[in-house]
mmCIF file of C-alpha atoms in Angstrom:
data_model
loop_
_atom_site.group_PDB
_atom_site.id
_atom_site.type_symbol
_atom_site.label_atom_id
_atom_site.label_comp_id
_atom_site.label_asym_id
_atom_site.label_seq_id
_atom_site.Cartn_x
_atom_site.Cartn_y
_atom_site.Cartn_z
ATOM 1 C CA MET A 1 -8.788 -3.696 -63.581
ATOM 2 C CA LYS A 2 -5.731 -5.704 -61.335
ATOM 3 C CA GLN A 3 -2.027 -5.318 -63.467
ATOM 4 C CA SER A 4 -1.153 -7.917 -65.071
ATOM 5 C CA ASN A 5 1.533 -10.942 -63.625
ATOM 6 C CA HIS A 6 3.551 -10.829 -66.129
ATOM 7 C CA GLY A 7 5.232 -8.523 -68.013
ATOM 8 C CA GLY A 8 6.622 -4.891 -66.741
ATOM 9 C CA GLY A 9 5.188 -4.544 -63.561
ATOM 10 C CA HIS A 10 7.123 -2.061 -61.261
ATOM 11 C CA SER A 11 8.168 -4.817 -58.950
ATOM 12 C CA ALA A 12 9.873 -6.722 -61.714
ATOM 13 C CA GLY A 13 13.668 -6.962 -60.913
ATOM 14 C CA LYS A 14 13.573 -6.328 -57.223
ATOM 15 C CA SER A 15 16.260 -7.503 -55.029
ATOM 16 C CA HIS A 16 15.422 -10.874 -52.857
ATOM 17 C CA GLY A 17 17.284 -9.228 -50.246
ATOM 18 C CA SER A 18 13.976 -6.648 -49.537
ATOM 19 C CA SER A 19 10.475 -6.872 -48.763
ATOM 20 C CA GLY A 20 8.141 -6.296 -51.135
ATOM 21 C CA HIS A 21 4.246 -5.137 -50.962
ATOM 22 C CA ALA A 22 2.437 -8.318 -51.966
ATOM 23 C CA GLY A 23 3.590 -10.551 -48.987
ATOM 24 C CA ASP A 24 6.996 -11.540 -50.238
ATOM 25 C CA GLY A 25 9.600 -13.436 -48.698
ATOM 26 C CA VAL A 26 13.222 -12.084 -47.151
ATOM 27 C CA GLU A 27 16.178 -14.048 -47.647
ATOM 28 C CA ARG A 28 17.199 -14.389 -44.279
ATOM 29 C CA HIS A 29 19.983 -14.725 -42.517
ATOM 30 C CA LEU A 30 19.849 -17.364 -39.475
ATOM 31 C CA HIS A 31 21.468 -16.042 -36.304
ATOM 32 C CA ASN A 32 23.337 -18.460 -33.875
ATOM 33 C CA PRO A 33 20.531 -18.544 -30.619
ATOM 34 C CA ILE A 34 24.565 -18.934 -28.539
ATOM 35 C CA GLU A 35 25.931 -15.718 -29.905
ATOM 36 C CA ASP A 36 22.484 -13.741 -29.890
ATOM 37 C CA ARG A 37 23.217 -15.075 -26.326
ATOM 38 C CA LEU A 38 19.043 -16.297 -26.326
ATOM 39 C CA ILE A 39 18.516 -18.595 -23.344
ATOM 40 C CA PRO A 40 18.237 -22.306 -23.000
ATOM 41 C CA LEU A 41 15.202 -24.141 -21.503
ATOM 42 C CA GLU A 42 15.846 -27.327 -19.951
ATOM 43 C CA PRO A 43 14.110 -30.528 -19.307
ATOM 44 C CA LEU A 44 12.098 -31.139 -15.900
ATOM 45 C CA ASP A 45 13.691 -34.076 -15.193
ATOM 46 C CA LEU A 46 12.072 -35.311 -11.865
ATOM 47 C CA GLY A 47 14.440 -37.335 -11.144
ATOM 48 C CA LYS A 48 16.597 -34.374 -10.443
ATOM 49 C CA VAL A 49 13.768 -32.999 -8.267
ATOM 50 C CA LYS A 50 13.911 -33.266 -4.441
ATOM 51 C CA SER A 51 11.667 -30.463 -3.113
ATOM 52 C CA ILE A 52 9.309 -28.153 -3.452
ATOM 53 C CA ASP A 53 12.151 -25.389 -4.175
ATOM 54 C CA ASP A 54 14.050 -27.872 -6.808
ATOM 55 C CA LEU A 55 10.933 -28.550 -8.586
ATOM 56 C CA VAL A 56 9.510 -25.023 -8.772
ATOM 57 C CA ARG A 57 13.764 -24.001 -10.155
ATOM 58 C CA ALA A 58 13.571 -26.156 -12.423
ATOM 59 C CA MET A 59 9.786 -25.573 -14.091
ATOM 60 C CA SER A 60 10.960 -21.449 -14.348
ATOM 61 C CA LYS A 61 13.483 -23.100 -16.720
ATOM 62 C CA THR A 62 10.471 -24.951 -19.143
ATOM 63 C CA ALA A 63 7.775 -22.420 -20.575
ATOM 64 C CA PHE A 64 4.807 -21.516 -20.414
ATOM 65 C CA THR A 65 2.255 -21.659 -17.151
ATOM 66 C CA GLY A 66 5.566 -23.621 -15.944
ATOM 67 C CA ARG A 67 7.349 -20.688 -15.926
ATOM 68 C CA GLN A 68 5.543 -18.285 -15.569
ATOM 69 C CA LEU A 69 4.640 -19.869 -11.878
ATOM 70 C CA GLY A 70 8.933 -20.599 -11.438
ATOM 71 C CA GLU A 71 9.933 -16.682 -12.873
ATOM 72 C CA ALA A 72 6.859 -15.692 -9.661
ATOM 73 C CA ALA A 73 8.880 -17.619 -7.017
ATOM 74 C CA ASP A 74 12.205 -14.889 -7.387
ATOM 75 C CA VAL A 75 9.843 -12.053 -7.734
ATOM 76 C CA LEU A 76 8.606 -12.893 -4.908
ATOM 77 C CA GLU A 77 12.134 -14.027 -2.989
ATOM 78 C CA ALA A 78 13.524 -10.646 -4.038
ATOM 79 C CA MET A 79 11.111 -9.235 -2.188
ATOM 80 C CA ALA A 80 11.206 -11.063 0.611
ATOM 81 C CA ARG A 81 15.096 -10.272 0.561
ATOM 82 C CA ASP A 82 15.243 -6.064 0.074
ATOM 83 C CA GLU A 83 15.045 -5.621 3.609
ATOM 84 C CA GLU A 84 13.990 -1.870 1.858
ATOM 85 C CA CYS A 85 10.789 -3.485 0.288
ATOM 86 C CA PHE A 86 7.614 -3.036 2.182
ATOM 87 C CA VAL A 87 4.930 -5.553 0.745
ATOM 88 C CA VAL A 88 0.547 -5.296 0.226
ATOM 89 C CA MET A 89 -1.107 -8.640 -0.061
ATOM 90 C CA THR A 90 -4.487 -8.336 -1.811
ATOM 91 C CA LEU A 91 -6.765 -11.031 -1.800
ATOM 92 C CA SER A 92 -10.229 -11.066 -3.406
ATOM 93 C CA GLY A 93 -11.696 -15.102 -4.137
ATOM 94 C CA ALA A 94 -12.869 -17.752 -1.465
ATOM 95 C CA MET A 95 -9.314 -17.852 -0.086
ATOM 96 C CA THR A 96 -10.070 -18.713 2.957
ATOM 97 C CA VAL A 97 -12.558 -20.948 2.771
ATOM 98 C CA ALA A 98 -10.811 -23.223 -0.075
ATOM 99 C CA LYS A 99 -8.370 -23.480 3.258
ATOM 100 C CA GLN A 100 -5.258 -21.223 2.505
ATOM 101 C CA GLY A 101 -5.174 -18.877 5.017
ATOM 102 C CA LEU A 102 -1.937 -20.460 6.883
ATOM 103 C CA ILE A 103 -0.489 -19.334 3.810
ATOM 104 C CA VAL A 104 -1.372 -16.074 4.413
ATOM 105 C CA THR A 105 -0.430 -16.219 7.883
ATOM 106 C CA GLU A 106 3.183 -17.692 7.306
ATOM 107 C CA LEU A 107 3.817 -14.558 5.334
ATOM 108 C CA ILE A 108 2.958 -12.373 7.876
ATOM 109 C CA ASP A 109 4.628 -14.142 10.571
ATOM 110 C CA ARG A 110 8.036 -14.320 8.837
ATOM 111 C CA GLY A 111 7.420 -10.679 8.048
ATOM 112 C CA ILE A 112 7.136 -10.871 4.981
ATOM 113 C CA VAL A 113 3.677 -9.125 4.015
ATOM 114 C CA ASN A 114 3.435 -6.322 6.129
ATOM 115 C CA ALA A 115 0.201 -5.076 4.937
ATOM 116 C CA VAL A 116 -2.707 -6.717 3.983
ATOM 117 C CA VAL A 117 -6.370 -5.405 1.382
ATOM 118 C CA SER A 118 -8.612 -7.870 1.491
ATOM 119 C CA THR A 119 -12.457 -8.431 0.682
ATOM 120 C CA GLY A 120 -14.936 -8.593 4.159
ATOM 121 C CA ALA A 121 -15.563 -12.734 2.928
ATOM 122 C CA LEU A 122 -12.957 -13.297 3.054
ATOM 123 C CA MET A 123 -11.667 -12.594 6.125
ATOM 124 C CA ALA A 124 -15.331 -13.648 7.861
ATOM 125 C CA HIS A 125 -14.677 -17.164 6.415
ATOM 126 C CA GLY A 126 -10.981 -16.681 7.768
ATOM 127 C CA LEU A 127 -12.447 -16.107 11.358
ATOM 128 C CA VAL A 128 -14.305 -19.323 10.513
ATOM 129 C CA GLU A 129 -10.731 -21.619 11.051
ATOM 130 C CA ALA A 130 -9.261 -18.555 13.236
ATOM 131 C CA THR A 131 -11.847 -20.087 15.587
ATOM 132 C CA GLY A 132 -11.217 -23.403 14.991
ATOM 133 C CA ARG A 133 -14.529 -24.709 12.874
ATOM 134 C CA ALA A 134 -14.392 -26.551 9.311
ATOM 135 C CA HIS A 135 -15.676 -26.639 5.767
ATOM 136 C CA PHE A 136 -16.830 -28.891 4.588
ATOM 137 C CA ARG A 137 -16.818 -30.838 0.906
ATOM 138 C CA TYR A 138 -19.809 -30.460 -1.026
ATOM 139 C CA ASN A 139 -21.279 -33.442 -2.776
ATOM 140 C CA PRO A 140 -22.405 -32.691 -6.043
ATOM 141 C CA GLU A 141 -25.971 -34.822 -6.124
ATOM 142 C CA VAL A 142 -27.515 -32.327 -3.164
ATOM 143 C CA PRO A 143 -29.091 -29.798 -5.172
ATOM 144 C CA ASP A 144 -28.246 -26.294 -4.529
ATOM 145 C CA GLU A 145 -32.504 -26.396 -2.664
ATOM 146 C CA GLU A 146 -31.745 -29.251 -0.506
ATOM 147 C CA LEU A 147 -28.585 -27.476 0.827
ATOM 148 C CA TYR A 148 -30.744 -23.996 1.298
ATOM 149 C CA GLU A 149 -33.737 -26.067 3.465
ATOM 150 C CA GLN A 150 -30.371 -27.653 5.240
ATOM 151 C CA GLY A 151 -28.276 -24.256 5.632
ATOM 152 C CA TYR A 152 -25.468 -25.369 3.703
ATOM 153 C CA ASN A 153 -23.633 -22.120 1.802
ATOM 154 C CA ARG A 154 -22.030 -23.193 -0.744
ATOM 155 C CA VAL A 155 -18.803 -22.050 -2.282
ATOM 156 C CA TYR A 156 -18.355 -23.508 -5.481
ATOM 157 C CA ASP A 157 -17.365 -27.245 -4.624
ATOM 158 C CA THR A 158 -17.184 -26.386 -0.484
ATOM 159 C CA LEU A 159 -19.821 -26.107 2.198
ATOM 160 C CA GLU A 160 -19.934 -23.494 4.524
ATOM 161 C CA PRO A 161 -22.757 -24.346 7.443
ATOM 162 C CA GLU A 162 -24.826 -20.726 8.372
ATOM 163 C CA GLN A 163 -24.132 -21.699 12.366
ATOM 164 C CA ASN A 164 -19.894 -21.695 11.338
ATOM 165 C CA LEU A 165 -21.483 -17.753 10.588
ATOM 166 C CA ASP A 166 -23.991 -17.232 13.706
ATOM 167 C CA ASP A 167 -21.055 -18.638 15.240
ATOM 168 C CA VAL A 168 -18.564 -16.066 13.758
ATOM 169 C CA GLU A 169 -21.692 -13.263 14.710
ATOM 170 C CA GLU A 170 -20.851 -14.235 18.055
ATOM 171 C CA VAL A 171 -16.781 -12.716 18.519
ATOM 172 C CA MET A 172 -17.516 -10.200 16.327
ATOM 173 C CA SER A 173 -20.734 -9.126 18.926
ATOM 174 C CA MET A 174 -18.153 -9.701 21.884
ATOM 175 C CA VAL A 175 -15.884 -7.313 19.839
ATOM 176 C CA LEU A 176 -18.867 -4.316 18.793
ATOM 177 C CA GLU A 177 -19.809 -4.224 21.989
ATOM 178 C CA GLY A 178 -16.831 -3.039 23.966
ATOM 179 C CA TRP A 179 -16.597 -0.652 20.931
ATOM 180 C CA ASP A 180 -16.329 2.805 21.681
ATOM 181 C CA HIS A 181 -19.393 5.522 19.724
ATOM 182 C CA ASN A 182 -16.937 8.120 20.375
ATOM 183 C CA GLU A 183 -14.315 6.225 18.485
ATOM 184 C CA VAL A 184 -14.650 6.487 14.879
ATOM 185 C CA MET A 185 -14.454 3.433 13.072
ATOM 186 C CA CYS A 186 -13.057 2.436 10.339
ATOM 187 C CA SER A 187 -11.527 -1.378 8.666
ATOM 188 C CA TYR A 188 -8.269 -1.595 9.850
ATOM 189 C CA LYS A 189 -9.262 -0.861 14.051
ATOM 190 C CA LEU A 190 -11.664 -3.246 13.312
ATOM 191 C CA ASN A 191 -9.621 -6.064 12.109
ATOM 192 C CA HIS A 192 -6.606 -5.180 14.476
ATOM 193 C CA ALA A 193 -9.744 -5.362 17.853
ATOM 194 C CA ILE A 194 -10.924 -8.540 15.487
ATOM 195 C CA GLY A 195 -7.298 -9.877 16.245
ATOM 196 C CA ALA A 196 -6.714 -8.718 19.453
ATOM 197 C CA TYR A 197 -9.787 -10.490 20.407
ATOM 198 C CA LEU A 198 -8.784 -14.076 18.427
ATOM 199 C CA ALA A 199 -4.857 -13.682 20.519
ATOM 200 C CA LYS A 200 -6.027 -13.750 23.787
ATOM 201 C CA ASN A 201 -9.275 -16.334 23.031
ATOM 202 C CA VAL A 202 -8.620 -19.010 20.880
ATOM 203 C CA HIS A 203 -5.711 -20.939 20.065
ATOM 204 C CA GLU A 204 -6.470 -21.934 16.295
ATOM 205 C CA ARG A 205 -3.354 -19.819 13.817
ATOM 206 C CA GLY A 206 -5.613 -16.910 11.683
ATOM 207 C CA ILE A 207 -5.007 -14.115 9.668
ATOM 208 C CA LEU A 208 -6.323 -11.687 11.995
ATOM 209 C CA LYS A 209 -4.924 -13.396 15.140
ATOM 210 C CA SER A 210 -1.216 -12.894 13.610
ATOM 211 C CA ALA A 211 -1.169 -9.176 11.967
ATOM 212 C CA HIS A 212 -1.980 -8.190 15.278
ATOM 213 C CA ASP A 213 0.497 -10.251 16.251
ATOM 214 C CA GLN A 214 2.426 -9.181 14.130
ATOM 215 C CA GLY A 215 0.931 -4.943 13.563
ATOM 216 C CA VAL A 216 0.131 -5.344 10.078
ATOM 217 C CA PRO A 217 -2.983 -4.025 9.323
ATOM 218 C CA VAL A 218 -5.897 -5.713 8.081
ATOM 219 C CA PHE A 219 -7.939 -3.129 4.685
ATOM 220 C CA VAL A 220 -11.195 -3.776 3.698
ATOM 221 C CA PRO A 221 -12.242 -1.364 1.213
ATOM 222 C CA ALA A 222 -15.888 -3.015 0.541
ATOM 223 C CA PHE A 223 -16.269 -3.484 4.099
ATOM 224 C CA SER A 224 -20.374 -3.684 3.527
ATOM 225 C CA ASP A 225 -19.493 -5.981 1.262
ATOM 226 C CA SER A 226 -19.651 -8.626 4.066
ATOM 227 C CA GLU A 227 -20.673 -11.508 7.159
ATOM 228 C CA MET A 228 -18.419 -8.216 9.055
ATOM 229 C CA GLY A 229 -20.388 -5.648 7.749
ATOM 230 C CA LEU A 230 -23.790 -6.880 8.387
ATOM 231 C CA ASP A 231 -22.853 -8.150 11.633
ATOM 232 C CA THR A 232 -21.781 -4.453 11.768
ATOM 233 C CA ALA A 233 -25.068 -2.894 10.763
ATOM 234 C CA LEU A 234 -26.535 -5.183 12.650
ATOM 235 C CA ASN A 235 -24.959 -4.505 15.522
ATOM 236 C CA ASN A 236 -25.797 -0.691 14.991
ATOM 237 C CA ARG A 237 -29.501 -1.676 14.633
ATOM 238 C CA LEU A 238 -29.463 -3.366 17.641
ATOM 239 C CA ARG A 239 -27.960 0.078 19.842
ATOM 240 C CA GLU A 240 -30.044 2.233 18.320
ATOM 241 C CA SER A 241 -33.684 -0.068 19.448
ATOM 242 C CA THR A 242 -32.099 0.199 22.622
ATOM 243 C CA GLY A 243 -31.487 3.712 22.752
ATOM 244 C CA ARG A 244 -27.644 2.966 22.383
ATOM 245 C CA HIS A 245 -25.128 5.842 19.761
ATOM 246 C CA LYS A 246 -24.401 3.649 17.048
ATOM 247 C CA ILE A 247 -21.002 3.565 15.697
ATOM 248 C CA ARG A 248 -20.239 5.546 12.462
ATOM 249 C CA PHE A 249 -17.800 3.829 9.756
ATOM 250 C CA ASP A 250 -15.365 6.137 7.474
ATOM 251 C CA PRO A 251 -13.762 4.628 4.979
ATOM 252 C CA PHE A 252 -11.564 7.121 4.579
ATOM 253 C CA LEU A 253 -9.997 6.796 7.661
ATOM 254 C CA ASP A 254 -8.545 3.407 5.682
ATOM 255 C CA LEU A 255 -7.619 5.048 2.716
ATOM 256 C CA GLU A 256 -5.325 7.881 4.988
ATOM 257 C CA HIS A 257 -3.648 5.445 7.268
ATOM 258 C CA PHE A 258 -3.542 2.840 3.854
ATOM 259 C CA ALA A 259 -1.585 6.038 2.126
ATOM 260 C CA ALA A 260 0.294 7.399 5.006
ATOM 261 C CA THR A 261 1.997 3.885 5.603
ATOM 262 C CA LEU A 262 3.519 2.995 2.290
ATOM 263 C CA LEU A 263 4.636 7.058 2.150
ATOM 264 C CA ARG A 264 6.976 5.755 4.462
ATOM 265 C CA GLN A 265 8.387 2.724 3.022
ATOM 266 C CA LYS A 266 11.763 2.919 1.001
ATOM 267 C CA LYS A 267 10.146 0.886 -1.524
ATOM 268 C CA LEU A 268 6.634 -0.693 -2.283
ATOM 269 C CA GLY A 269 6.315 -4.661 -3.526
ATOM 270 C CA ILE A 270 2.649 -5.184 -4.052
ATOM 271 C CA LEU A 271 1.121 -9.436 -4.240
ATOM 272 C CA THR A 272 -2.233 -10.001 -5.681
ATOM 273 C CA ILE A 273 -4.290 -12.930 -5.260
ATOM 274 C CA GLY A 274 -7.062 -12.721 -7.973
ATOM 275 C CA GLY A 275 -8.431 -8.899 -8.781
ATOM 276 C CA GLY A 276 -11.543 -7.069 -7.802
ATOM 277 C CA VAL A 277 -11.784 -4.095 -4.831
ATOM 278 C CA PRO A 278 -8.543 -4.757 -3.317
ATOM 279 C CA ARG A 279 -6.750 -4.902 -5.864
ATOM 280 C CA ASN A 280 -7.706 -1.969 -6.938
ATOM 281 C CA TRP A 281 -7.973 -0.120 -4.006
ATOM 282 C CA SER A 282 -4.034 -0.988 -3.157
ATOM 283 C CA GLN A 283 -2.562 0.041 -6.611
ATOM 284 C CA GLN A 284 -5.137 3.664 -6.758
ATOM 285 C CA PHE A 285 -1.992 5.002 -4.083
ATOM 286 C CA GLY A 286 0.783 6.305 -6.702
ATOM 287 C CA PRO A 287 -2.701 8.122 -8.386
ATOM 288 C CA PHE A 288 -3.754 9.167 -5.245
ATOM 289 C CA CYS A 289 -0.049 11.118 -4.135
ATOM 290 C CA GLU A 290 -0.217 12.365 -7.801
ATOM 291 C CA LEU A 291 -3.810 13.957 -6.735
ATOM 292 C CA ARG A 292 -2.222 14.902 -4.027
ATOM 293 C CA HIS A 293 0.229 16.960 -5.141
ATOM 294 C CA ARG A 294 -1.187 18.226 -8.884
ATOM 295 C CA ARG A 295 -3.873 19.336 -7.436
ATOM 296 C CA LEU A 296 -4.140 20.414 -4.071
ATOM 297 C CA GLY A 297 0.500 20.974 -4.155
ATOM 298 C CA GLU A 298 0.903 18.807 -1.600
ATOM 299 C CA ASN A 299 4.932 18.517 -1.473
ATOM 300 C CA ILE A 300 4.908 14.826 -1.103
ATOM 301 C CA PRO A 301 6.978 12.255 -3.398
ATOM 302 C CA LEU A 302 5.578 10.548 -6.012
ATOM 303 C CA LYS A 303 5.452 7.255 -4.825
ATOM 304 C CA ARG A 304 5.011 3.840 -7.277
ATOM 305 C CA TYR A 305 5.241 0.050 -6.394
ATOM 306 C CA HIS A 306 8.360 -1.251 -7.210
ATOM 307 C CA TYR A 307 7.729 -5.080 -7.541
ATOM 308 C CA GLY A 308 4.255 -7.107 -7.930
ATOM 309 C CA LEU A 309 3.600 -10.334 -8.496
ATOM 310 C CA ARG A 310 0.251 -11.772 -9.320
ATOM 311 C CA ILE A 311 -1.984 -14.867 -9.016
ATOM 312 C CA CYS A 312 -5.264 -14.800 -11.247
ATOM 313 C CA PRO A 313 -6.873 -16.421 -14.405
ATOM 314 C CA GLU A 314 -8.528 -13.496 -15.396
ATOM 315 C CA PRO A 315 -7.722 -13.254 -18.621
ATOM 316 C CA VAL A 316 -7.206 -9.523 -20.268
ATOM 317 C CA TYR A 317 -9.175 -9.564 -23.113
ATOM 318 C CA TRP A 318 -12.682 -9.491 -21.057
ATOM 319 C CA GLY A 319 -11.431 -5.382 -20.452
ATOM 320 C CA GLY A 320 -11.431 -5.748 -16.358
ATOM 321 C CA LEU A 321 -9.062 -4.867 -14.442
ATOM 322 C CA SER A 322 -8.721 -8.055 -12.486
ATOM 323 C CA GLY A 323 -7.271 -9.970 -16.114
ATOM 324 C CA SER A 324 -5.555 -6.290 -16.485
ATOM 325 C CA PRO A 325 -1.301 -6.837 -17.123
ATOM 326 C CA TYR A 326 0.828 -4.642 -14.842
ATOM 327 C CA SER A 327 2.087 -3.252 -17.932
ATOM 328 C CA GLU A 328 -0.522 -1.710 -18.570
ATOM 329 C CA ALA A 329 -1.351 0.108 -14.642
ATOM 330 C CA ILE A 330 2.566 1.890 -15.454
ATOM 331 C CA SER A 331 0.042 4.063 -17.656
ATOM 332 C CA TRP A 332 -0.851 4.479 -14.525
ATOM 333 C CA GLY A 333 1.020 5.529 -12.419
ATOM 334 C CA LYS A 334 1.083 2.591 -9.882
ATOM 335 C CA PHE A 335 4.018 0.570 -10.488
ATOM 336 C CA VAL A 336 7.422 1.302 -11.634
ATOM 337 C CA PRO A 337 8.629 0.711 -15.453
ATOM 338 C CA PRO A 338 11.178 -1.962 -15.494
ATOM 339 C CA ALA A 339 13.313 -0.036 -17.614
ATOM 340 C CA GLU A 340 13.349 2.220 -14.102
ATOM 341 C CA GLY A 341 14.184 -0.916 -12.035
ATOM 342 C CA GLY A 342 10.851 -2.057 -11.665
ATOM 343 C CA ARG A 343 10.087 -5.540 -11.279
ATOM 344 C CA PHE A 344 7.058 -8.041 -11.621
ATOM 345 C CA GLY A 345 5.935 -11.348 -12.262
ATOM 346 C CA GLU A 346 1.818 -12.645 -13.941
ATOM 347 C CA VAL A 347 1.187 -16.710 -13.380
ATOM 348 C CA PHE A 348 -2.322 -16.941 -14.823
ATOM 349 C CA VAL A 349 -3.629 -20.229 -12.690
ATOM 350 C CA ASP A 350 -6.291 -20.716 -10.489
ATOM 351 C CA ALA A 351 -3.899 -19.172 -6.708
ATOM 352 C CA THR A 352 -5.640 -22.411 -4.788
ATOM 353 C CA VAL A 353 -2.201 -24.061 -6.935
ATOM 354 C CA GLY A 354 -0.012 -20.604 -7.658
ATOM 355 C CA LEU A 355 0.127 -19.726 -3.702
ATOM 356 C CA PRO A 356 0.824 -23.116 -1.747
ATOM 357 C CA LEU A 357 4.023 -23.466 -4.750
ATOM 358 C CA ILE A 358 5.489 -20.269 -4.853
ATOM 359 C CA VAL A 359 5.101 -19.812 -1.057
ATOM 360 C CA ALA A 360 7.260 -23.529 0.075
ATOM 361 C CA ALA A 361 9.337 -22.923 -3.120
ATOM 362 C CA VAL A 362 10.601 -19.194 -1.887
ATOM 363 C CA LEU A 363 10.534 -20.184 2.426
ATOM 364 C CA GLU A 364 13.085 -22.940 1.597
ATOM 365 C CA ARG A 365 14.789 -20.774 -0.370
ATOM 366 C CA LEU A 366 15.098 -17.974 2.486
ATOM 367 C CA ASP A 367 15.198 -21.364 5.447
ATOM 368 C CA LYS A 368 17.913 -23.375 3.250
ATOM 369 C CA LYS A 369 20.746 -19.612 3.814
ATOM 370 C CA GLY A 370 18.891 -19.033 6.832
ATOM 371 C CA SER A 371 17.757 -15.740 5.848
ATOM 372 C CA LYS A 372 15.492 -13.196 8.455
ATOM 373 C CA ALA A 373 14.061 -12.377 5.447
ATOM 374 C CA GLY A 374 11.473 -9.554 6.336
ATOM 375 C CA LYS A 375 12.218 -9.300 10.069
ATOM 376 C CA GLY A 376 13.275 -6.227 9.657
ATOM 377 C CA LYS A 377 10.554 -5.278 8.131
ATOM 378 C CA MET A 378 8.556 -5.446 10.229
ATOM 379 C CA ALA A 379 9.044 -2.523 12.776
ATOM 380 C CA ALA A 380 8.130 -0.297 9.896
ATOM 381 C CA ALA A 381 4.639 -1.708 9.707
ATOM 382 C CA ARG A 382 3.939 -1.241 13.241
ATOM 383 C CA LYS A 383 4.905 2.919 13.183
#
């Protein structure tokens, strides 16, 4: 039987200052937030906002996603200013279809981003832009069956004409037909060759063109999962049908070159858009080094990322990697903990909103102070 609430129960006479076991409250001692050195928030006063940087700085003093975005800009600025930091940018989703490609190009041209890891589709759609072709707004009144018949591929609210991809295949064909079958292909070598073709033959800016010019390697880990991969497969079938040697593709050349490049650096940073294979492949650098050291006895440093900035709306509770926070990756040996100097920012927002604001704000800061941030890091990327 339950003990009566009346009479001589064991909790009778308990001090109000100690917690009980029946959900009792406590007598609180109210602290002074100023004495506790808490950071006060500030109202966002648009009357004081004169630039994008002003807006982002003001957002950092508010709450929720606005504060995340403002703090993320501080992390990117720190990566850009740290001359010892080699920054890897990972890209997933339809960022080039969504017309964000020139933001990535600008980060490469300014030396802020020193290596790129991307989906193949994102690079293929970037080739559409880089060769002067366009994407178009989707009319929701037109059914997808009709779009298919007309040759329009839909990416959410945007259309990629199939003719664009046929035109891109012509560029790929020029590069692939010139490939020496004795040289084993991997994604960073192919992307460098595409960049060289663009640098010589087109005037438009683009990710692969800038990456070639600045010596920034571009890796596509899931290469066959893209239009570029399909174009390469078609070229191999053509080679075989005409009695020529097929191109050999080895993805482990990408892994080894990526690891060797990062092992030369003093500090590492990662700027992640979305998640997927590019994020995981890039973050596995730390475990790869550890396994080489622990299982193979190699004398290599156990390097991890010092900085991290992630823009992705994926929630953590689905349990997938795209939504996992950096704190989880610390347990895998991929990131330096904050207690040891790690610095991270995570923004749960659509990257077509977050990336332009963050990058524009940081570029304003660098330009305002005449900074040459990132320029000294280009040489390391070329080695």
